[in-house]
Coordinates of C-alpha atoms in Angstrom, one line a residue:
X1 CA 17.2 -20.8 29.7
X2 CA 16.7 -18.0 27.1
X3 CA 16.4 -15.5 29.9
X4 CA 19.3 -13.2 29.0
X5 CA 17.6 -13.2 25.3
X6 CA 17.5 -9.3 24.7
X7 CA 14.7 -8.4 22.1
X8 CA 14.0 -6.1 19.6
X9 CA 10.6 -5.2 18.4
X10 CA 11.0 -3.1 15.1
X11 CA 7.8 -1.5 14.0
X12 CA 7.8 -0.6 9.8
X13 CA 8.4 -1.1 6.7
X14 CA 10.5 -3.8 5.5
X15 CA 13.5 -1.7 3.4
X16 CA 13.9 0.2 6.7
X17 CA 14.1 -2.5 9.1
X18 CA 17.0 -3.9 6.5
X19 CA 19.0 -1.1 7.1
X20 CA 18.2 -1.6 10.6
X21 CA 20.0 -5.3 10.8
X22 CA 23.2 -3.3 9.2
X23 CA 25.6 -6.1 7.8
X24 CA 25.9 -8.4 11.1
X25 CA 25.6 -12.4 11.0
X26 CA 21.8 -13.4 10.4
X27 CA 20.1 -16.3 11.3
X28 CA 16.3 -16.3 10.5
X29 CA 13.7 -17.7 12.4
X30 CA 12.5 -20.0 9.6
X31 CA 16.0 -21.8 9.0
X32 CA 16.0 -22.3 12.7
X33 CA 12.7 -24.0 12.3
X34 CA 13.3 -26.0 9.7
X35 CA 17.0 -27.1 11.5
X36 CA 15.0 -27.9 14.4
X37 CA 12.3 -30.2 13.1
X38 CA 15.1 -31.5 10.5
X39 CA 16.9 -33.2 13.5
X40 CA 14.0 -34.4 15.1
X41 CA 13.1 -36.8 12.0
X42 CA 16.6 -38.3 12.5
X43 CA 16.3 -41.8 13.3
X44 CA 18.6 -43.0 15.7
X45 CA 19.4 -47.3 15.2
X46 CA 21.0 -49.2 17.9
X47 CA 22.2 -52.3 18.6
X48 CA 21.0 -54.7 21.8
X49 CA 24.2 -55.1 24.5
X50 CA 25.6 -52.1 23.1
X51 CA 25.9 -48.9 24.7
X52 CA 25.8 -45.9 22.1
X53 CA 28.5 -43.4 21.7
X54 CA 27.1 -41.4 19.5
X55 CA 26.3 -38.2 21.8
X56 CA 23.8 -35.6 20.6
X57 CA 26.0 -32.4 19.9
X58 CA 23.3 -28.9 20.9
X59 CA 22.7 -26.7 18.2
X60 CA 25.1 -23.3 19.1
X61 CA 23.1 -20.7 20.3
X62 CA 22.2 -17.8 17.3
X63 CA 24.0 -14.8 18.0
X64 CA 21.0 -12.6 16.3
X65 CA 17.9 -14.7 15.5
X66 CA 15.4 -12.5 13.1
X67 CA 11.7 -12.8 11.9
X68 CA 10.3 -10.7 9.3
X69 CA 7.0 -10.0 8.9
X70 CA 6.0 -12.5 6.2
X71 CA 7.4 -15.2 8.2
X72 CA 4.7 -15.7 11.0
X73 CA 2.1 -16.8 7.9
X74 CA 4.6 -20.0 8.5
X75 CA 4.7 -20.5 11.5
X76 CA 2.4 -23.4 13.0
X77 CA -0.4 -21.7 15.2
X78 CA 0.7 -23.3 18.4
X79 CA 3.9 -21.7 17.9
X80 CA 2.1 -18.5 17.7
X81 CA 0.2 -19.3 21.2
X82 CA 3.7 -20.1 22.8
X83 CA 6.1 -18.3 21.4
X84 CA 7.7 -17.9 24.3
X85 CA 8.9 -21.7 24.3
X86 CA 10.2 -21.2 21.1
X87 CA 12.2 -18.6 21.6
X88 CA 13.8 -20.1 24.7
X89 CA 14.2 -23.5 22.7
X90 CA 16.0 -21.9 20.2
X91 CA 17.9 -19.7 23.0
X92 CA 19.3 -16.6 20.5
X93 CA 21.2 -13.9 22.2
X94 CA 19.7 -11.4 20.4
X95 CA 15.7 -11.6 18.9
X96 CA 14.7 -9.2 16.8
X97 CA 10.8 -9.2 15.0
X98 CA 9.3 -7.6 12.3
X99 CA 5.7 -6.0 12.5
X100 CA 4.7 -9.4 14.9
X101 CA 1.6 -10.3 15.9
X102 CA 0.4 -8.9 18.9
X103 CA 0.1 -12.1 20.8
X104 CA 3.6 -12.4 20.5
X105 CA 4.8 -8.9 21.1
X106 CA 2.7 -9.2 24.2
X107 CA 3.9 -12.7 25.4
X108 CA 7.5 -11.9 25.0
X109 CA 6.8 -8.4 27.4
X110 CA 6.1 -10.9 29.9
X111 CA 9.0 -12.6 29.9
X112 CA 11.9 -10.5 28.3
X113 CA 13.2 -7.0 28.7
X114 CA 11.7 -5.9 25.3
X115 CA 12.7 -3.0 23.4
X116 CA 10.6 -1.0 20.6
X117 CA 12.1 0.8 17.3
X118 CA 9.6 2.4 15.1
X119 CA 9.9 3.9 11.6
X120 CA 9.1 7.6 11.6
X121 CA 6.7 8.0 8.7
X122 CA 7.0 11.5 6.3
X123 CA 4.7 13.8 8.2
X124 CA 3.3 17.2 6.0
X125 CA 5.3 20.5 6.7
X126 CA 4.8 24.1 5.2
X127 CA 7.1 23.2 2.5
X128 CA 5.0 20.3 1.5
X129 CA 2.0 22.8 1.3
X130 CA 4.1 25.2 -0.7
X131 CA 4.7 22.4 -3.5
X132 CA 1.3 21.4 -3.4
X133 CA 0.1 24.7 -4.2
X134 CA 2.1 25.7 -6.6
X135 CA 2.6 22.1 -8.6
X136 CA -1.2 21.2 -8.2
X137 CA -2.3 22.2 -12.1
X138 CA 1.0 20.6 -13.5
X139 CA -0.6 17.6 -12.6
X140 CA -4.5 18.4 -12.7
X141 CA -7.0 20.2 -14.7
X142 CA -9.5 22.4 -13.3
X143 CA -10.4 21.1 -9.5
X144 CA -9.6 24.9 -8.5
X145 CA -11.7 24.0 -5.2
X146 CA -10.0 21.2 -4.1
X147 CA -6.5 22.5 -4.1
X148 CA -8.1 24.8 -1.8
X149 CA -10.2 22.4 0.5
X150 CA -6.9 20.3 0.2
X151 CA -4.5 23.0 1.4
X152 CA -7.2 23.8 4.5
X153 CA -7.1 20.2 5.9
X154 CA -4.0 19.5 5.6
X155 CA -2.9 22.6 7.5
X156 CA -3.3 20.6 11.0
X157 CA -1.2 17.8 9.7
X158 CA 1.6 20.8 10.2
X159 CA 1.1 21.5 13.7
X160 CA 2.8 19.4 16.3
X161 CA -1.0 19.2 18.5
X162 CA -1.9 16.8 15.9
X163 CA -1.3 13.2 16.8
X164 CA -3.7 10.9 14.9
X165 CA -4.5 11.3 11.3
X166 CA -6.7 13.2 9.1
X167 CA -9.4 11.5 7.2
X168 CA -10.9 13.1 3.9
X169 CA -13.7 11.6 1.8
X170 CA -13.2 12.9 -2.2
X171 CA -16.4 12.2 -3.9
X172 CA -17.5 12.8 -7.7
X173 CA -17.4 11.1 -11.0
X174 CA -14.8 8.5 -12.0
X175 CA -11.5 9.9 -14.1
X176 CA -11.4 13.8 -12.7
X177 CA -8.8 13.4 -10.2
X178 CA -9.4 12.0 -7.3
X179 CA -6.6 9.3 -6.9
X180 CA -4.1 11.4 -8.6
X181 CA -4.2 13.9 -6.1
X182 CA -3.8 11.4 -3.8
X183 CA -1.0 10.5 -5.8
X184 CA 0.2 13.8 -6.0
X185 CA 0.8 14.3 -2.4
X186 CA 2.1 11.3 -1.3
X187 CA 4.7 11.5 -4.0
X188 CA 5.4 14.9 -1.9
X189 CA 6.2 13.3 1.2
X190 CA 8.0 9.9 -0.2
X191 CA 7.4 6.4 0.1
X192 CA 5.1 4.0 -1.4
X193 CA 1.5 4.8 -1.2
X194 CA -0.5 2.7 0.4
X195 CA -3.5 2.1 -2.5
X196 CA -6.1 -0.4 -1.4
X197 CA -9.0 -1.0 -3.8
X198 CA -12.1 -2.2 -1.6
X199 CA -14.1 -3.2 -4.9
X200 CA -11.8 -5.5 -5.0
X201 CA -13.2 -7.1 -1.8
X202 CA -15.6 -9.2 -0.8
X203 CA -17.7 -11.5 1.5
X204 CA -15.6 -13.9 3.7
X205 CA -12.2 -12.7 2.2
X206 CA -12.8 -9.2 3.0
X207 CA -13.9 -10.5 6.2
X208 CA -10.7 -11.3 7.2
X209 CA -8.9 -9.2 5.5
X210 CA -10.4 -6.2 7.5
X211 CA -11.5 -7.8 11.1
X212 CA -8.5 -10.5 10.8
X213 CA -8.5 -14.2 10.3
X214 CA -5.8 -17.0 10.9
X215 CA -2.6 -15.5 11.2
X216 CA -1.5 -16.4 8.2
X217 CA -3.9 -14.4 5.8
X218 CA -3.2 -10.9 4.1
X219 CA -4.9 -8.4 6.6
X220 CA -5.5 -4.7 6.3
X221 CA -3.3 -4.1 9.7
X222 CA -0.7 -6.2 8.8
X223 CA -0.1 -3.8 5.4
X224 CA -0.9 -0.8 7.3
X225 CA 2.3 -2.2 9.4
X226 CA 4.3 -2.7 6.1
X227 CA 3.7 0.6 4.7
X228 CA 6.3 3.1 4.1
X229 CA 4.1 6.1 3.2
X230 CA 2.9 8.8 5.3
X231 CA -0.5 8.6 2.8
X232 CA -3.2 5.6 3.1
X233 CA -5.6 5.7 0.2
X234 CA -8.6 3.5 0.2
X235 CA -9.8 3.3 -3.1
X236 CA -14.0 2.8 -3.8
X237 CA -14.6 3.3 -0.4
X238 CA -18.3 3.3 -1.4
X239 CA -18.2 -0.5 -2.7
X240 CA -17.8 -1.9 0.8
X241 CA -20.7 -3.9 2.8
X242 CA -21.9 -1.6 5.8
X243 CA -21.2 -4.4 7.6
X244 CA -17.3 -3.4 7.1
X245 CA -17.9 0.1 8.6
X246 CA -17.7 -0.5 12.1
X247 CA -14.0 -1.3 11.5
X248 CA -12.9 1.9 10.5
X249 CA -14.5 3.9 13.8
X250 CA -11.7 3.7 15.6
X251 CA -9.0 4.3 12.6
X252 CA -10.9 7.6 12.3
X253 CA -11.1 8.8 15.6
X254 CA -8.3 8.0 17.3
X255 CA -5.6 6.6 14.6
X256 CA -5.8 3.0 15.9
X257 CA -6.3 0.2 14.1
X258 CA -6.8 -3.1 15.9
X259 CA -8.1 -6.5 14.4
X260 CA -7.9 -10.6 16.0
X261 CA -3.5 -10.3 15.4
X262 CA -2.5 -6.5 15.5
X263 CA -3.0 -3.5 16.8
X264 CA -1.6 0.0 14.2
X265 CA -1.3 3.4 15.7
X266 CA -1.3 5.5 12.9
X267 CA -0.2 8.6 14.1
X268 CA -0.5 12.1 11.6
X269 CA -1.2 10.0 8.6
X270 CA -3.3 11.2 6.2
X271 CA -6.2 8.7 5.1
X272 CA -8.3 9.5 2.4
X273 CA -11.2 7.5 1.0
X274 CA -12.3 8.1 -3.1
X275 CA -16.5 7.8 -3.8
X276 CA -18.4 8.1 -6.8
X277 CA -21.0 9.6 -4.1
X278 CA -23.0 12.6 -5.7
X279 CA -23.1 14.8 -2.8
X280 CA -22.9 15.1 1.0
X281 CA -26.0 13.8 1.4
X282 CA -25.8 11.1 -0.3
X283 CA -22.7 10.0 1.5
X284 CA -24.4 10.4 4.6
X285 CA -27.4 8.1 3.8
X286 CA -24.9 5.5 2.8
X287 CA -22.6 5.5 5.7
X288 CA -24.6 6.4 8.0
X289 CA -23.8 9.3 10.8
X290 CA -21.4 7.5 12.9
X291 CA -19.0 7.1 9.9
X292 CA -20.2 10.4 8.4
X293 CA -19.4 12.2 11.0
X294 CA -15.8 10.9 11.9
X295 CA -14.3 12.5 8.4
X296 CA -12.4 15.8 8.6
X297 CA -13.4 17.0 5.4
X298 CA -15.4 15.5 2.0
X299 CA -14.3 17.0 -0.9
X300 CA -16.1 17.4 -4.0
X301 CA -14.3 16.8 -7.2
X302 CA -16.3 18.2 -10.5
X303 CA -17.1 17.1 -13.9
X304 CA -14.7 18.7 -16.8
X305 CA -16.0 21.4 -18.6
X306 CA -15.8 21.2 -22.4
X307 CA -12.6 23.7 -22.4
X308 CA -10.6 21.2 -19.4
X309 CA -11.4 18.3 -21.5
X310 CA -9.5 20.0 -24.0
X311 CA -6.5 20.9 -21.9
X312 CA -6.6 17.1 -20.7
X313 CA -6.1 16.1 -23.8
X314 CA -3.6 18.7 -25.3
X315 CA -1.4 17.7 -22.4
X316 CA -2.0 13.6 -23.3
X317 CA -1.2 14.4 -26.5
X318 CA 2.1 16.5 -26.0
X319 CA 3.4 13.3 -23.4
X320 CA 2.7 10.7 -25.6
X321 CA 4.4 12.6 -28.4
X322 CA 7.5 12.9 -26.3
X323 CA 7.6 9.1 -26.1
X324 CA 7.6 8.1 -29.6
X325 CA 10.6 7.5 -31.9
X326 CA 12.0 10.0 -34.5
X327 CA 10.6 8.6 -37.1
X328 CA 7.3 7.7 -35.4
X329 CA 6.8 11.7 -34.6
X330 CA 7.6 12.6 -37.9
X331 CA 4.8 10.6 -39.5
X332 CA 2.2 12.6 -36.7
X333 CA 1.1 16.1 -36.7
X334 CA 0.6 17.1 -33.1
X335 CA -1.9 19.5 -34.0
X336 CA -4.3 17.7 -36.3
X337 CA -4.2 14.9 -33.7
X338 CA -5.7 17.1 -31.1
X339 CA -8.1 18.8 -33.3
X340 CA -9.1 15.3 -34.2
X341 CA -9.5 14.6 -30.8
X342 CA -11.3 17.9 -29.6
X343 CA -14.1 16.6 -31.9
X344 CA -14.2 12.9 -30.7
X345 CA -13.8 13.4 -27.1
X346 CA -15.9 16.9 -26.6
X347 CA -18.6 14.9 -24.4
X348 CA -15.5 12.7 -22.5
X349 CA -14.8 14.0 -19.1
X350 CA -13.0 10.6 -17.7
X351 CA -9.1 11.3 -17.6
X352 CA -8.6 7.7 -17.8
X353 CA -11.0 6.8 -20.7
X354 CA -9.7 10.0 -22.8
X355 CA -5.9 8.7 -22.0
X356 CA -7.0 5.3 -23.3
X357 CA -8.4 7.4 -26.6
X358 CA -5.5 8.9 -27.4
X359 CA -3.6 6.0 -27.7
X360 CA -5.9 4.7 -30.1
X361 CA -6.0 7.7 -32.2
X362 CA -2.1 7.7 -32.0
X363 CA -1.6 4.0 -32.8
X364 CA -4.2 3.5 -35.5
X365 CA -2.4 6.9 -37.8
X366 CA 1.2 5.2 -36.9
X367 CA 0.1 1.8 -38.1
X368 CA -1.5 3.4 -41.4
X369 CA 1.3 5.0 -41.6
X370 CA 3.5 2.1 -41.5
X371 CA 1.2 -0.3 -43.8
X372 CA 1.5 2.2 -46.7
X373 CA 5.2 2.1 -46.5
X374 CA 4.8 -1.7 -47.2
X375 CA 4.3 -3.4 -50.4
X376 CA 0.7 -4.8 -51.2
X377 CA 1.4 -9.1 -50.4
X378 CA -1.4 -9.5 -53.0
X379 CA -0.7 -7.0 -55.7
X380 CA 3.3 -8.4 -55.5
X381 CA 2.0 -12.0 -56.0
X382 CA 0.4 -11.0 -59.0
X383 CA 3.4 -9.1 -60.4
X384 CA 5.5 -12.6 -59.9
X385 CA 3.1 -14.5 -61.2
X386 CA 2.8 -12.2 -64.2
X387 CA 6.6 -12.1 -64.7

């Protein structure tokens, strides 16, 4: 029984494998679970000398039985281990699975005629380098050099020969640029980037979350499986254990990413790691040749100069600006706030830190503003009182 059961595997992101289903009848996995175990808590009460009549009526058999990615975390493990039985307990005519595990992809290969759809991820063209060239300092100041180092490595990305991804490392100080860039070419190509922040990270949970634990945990694979973008960013590379390194040998090399539950062929992805690292050499004592060695190009992103620091902040100024009210513009001068700033922030060279600066600067001359509109509380008590 559940022989004829053709299956789908669909491979990516979950708002394209919705528009994969289309508007057919659905029946998930998990309501077919919970059905199941439902009718095996009934409790059947009979009576001695009488013969029951009461006949167990079959479940009807799903025309399209569908799992989604975030439903084998519920699933019982030795349902994982045999999902086979499942699937011909349940007997659909149709299964189709989201990003599965690959115990279960590779069970059901054994059993079924299974069929594979994948998601074809935005992939870098000559137009994309055109608009990254020419919109690069709408969006950053200075970093001259990495627009260029930038344009060079992604070159190969535009090239059919290239089938696994490129890897950069950018390395510098915090707030120049770095993760906007990445930003900036992801929002190129479309899709959600894919931003993981290792600091985040640690001991037995990062374990797990980059080797793979129980089936149910969050796992770097799993999202790489989710993702819709064509971009991966790893964020503070430089604040994982080296024990972690050894994970990301293959990723680099060959654009496969396997841990305990699935296996992720990348494909021309573009992966890029941010550091605080100094300098090449410094990233290379850290990580060691074997990781060193396996990046397509580390990038150096600079301190501002005194002048860029003074562009950043012109062009903070003039956003927030365009956000305020009427009325909250007209109690600002645009220009005495960025002189005032020039002076503060001279020494400043962290995007985000200055951002955070000139809200404060903005906030604290609209509230004074505001408060000497208003009446003094005290100096009105005292004229009641006196009246």
């Amino acid at each position: 029984m559940g022989s004829d059961t053709k299956v789908t595997v669909y491979y990516g992101p979950l708002s394209w494998f919705e528009t994969q289903l289309g508007n057919e009848s659905r029946r998930y996995l998990l309501d077919a679970l919970n059905e199941r175990d439902e009718a095996r808590r009934r409790i059947r009460h009979t009576v001695d000398g009488l013969e029951s009549t009461e006949e167990e009526t079959p479940a009807p058999r799903p025309d399209r039985l569908i799992a989604m990615s975030s439903d084998y975390a519920s699933v019982h493990e030795h349902a994982i281990t045999n999902f086979v039985g499942l699937v011909r307990e349940i007997n659909p005519k149709r299964l189709l699975l989201h990003n599965p595990p690959e115990l279960i992809h590779t069970q059901l290969d054994r059993v079924f005629k299974t069929n594979v759809e994948s998601f074809t991820y935005p992939v870098v063209t000559r137009d994309t380098l055109i608009k990254f060239r020419d919109g690069f300092e709408d969006h950053l100041v200075g970093q001259q050099r990495v627009r260029e180092r930038m344009l060079a490595a992604l070159y190969s990305l535009t090239t059919d020969r290239r089938a696994k991804p490129v890897v950069l490392m950018f390395y510098g100080p915090s707030g120049v640029g770095k993760t906007e860039t990445a930003q900036l070419i992801n929002g190129l190509l479309g899709g959600k980037l894919l931003r993981k922040q290792f600091s985040m990270f640690h001991s037995d949970k990062f374990a797990s979350y980059v080797f793979g634990g129980t089936h149910s945990e969050s796992s770097f694979a799993r999202d790489l499986l989710d993702r819709s973008s064509g971009v991966i960013l790893i964020d503070e590379f430089d604040k994982a254990n080296s024990v972690f390194h050894s994970a990301f040998y293959e990723v680099f090399d060959e654009g496969v990413f396997e841990d305990k539950n699935y296996r992720v062929q990348l494909g021309p992805a573009l992966i890029i790691c941010t550091s605080n690292y100094g300098s090449e050499d410094e990233i290379r004592q850290a990580l060691g040749d074997a990781l060193y060695s396996r990046f397509d190009a580390l990038i150096p992103f600079e301190p501002l100069s005194p002048d860029e620091i003074k562009q950043v902040i012109d062009r903070l100024v003039d956003v927030r600006f365009e956000a305020l009210a009427p009325d909250e513009r007209a109690a600002l001068d645009s220009d005495e706030t960025k002189s005032l700033l020039h002076a503060r922030a001279s020494s400043t060279g962290n995007v985000r830190k200055l951002g955070k600066l000139v809200d404060e600067v903005i906030s604290l001359v609209l509230v004074r503003s505001m408060l000497s509109d208003a009446p003094n509380s005290s100096n009105a008590t005292k004229t009641k009182d006196a009246a």
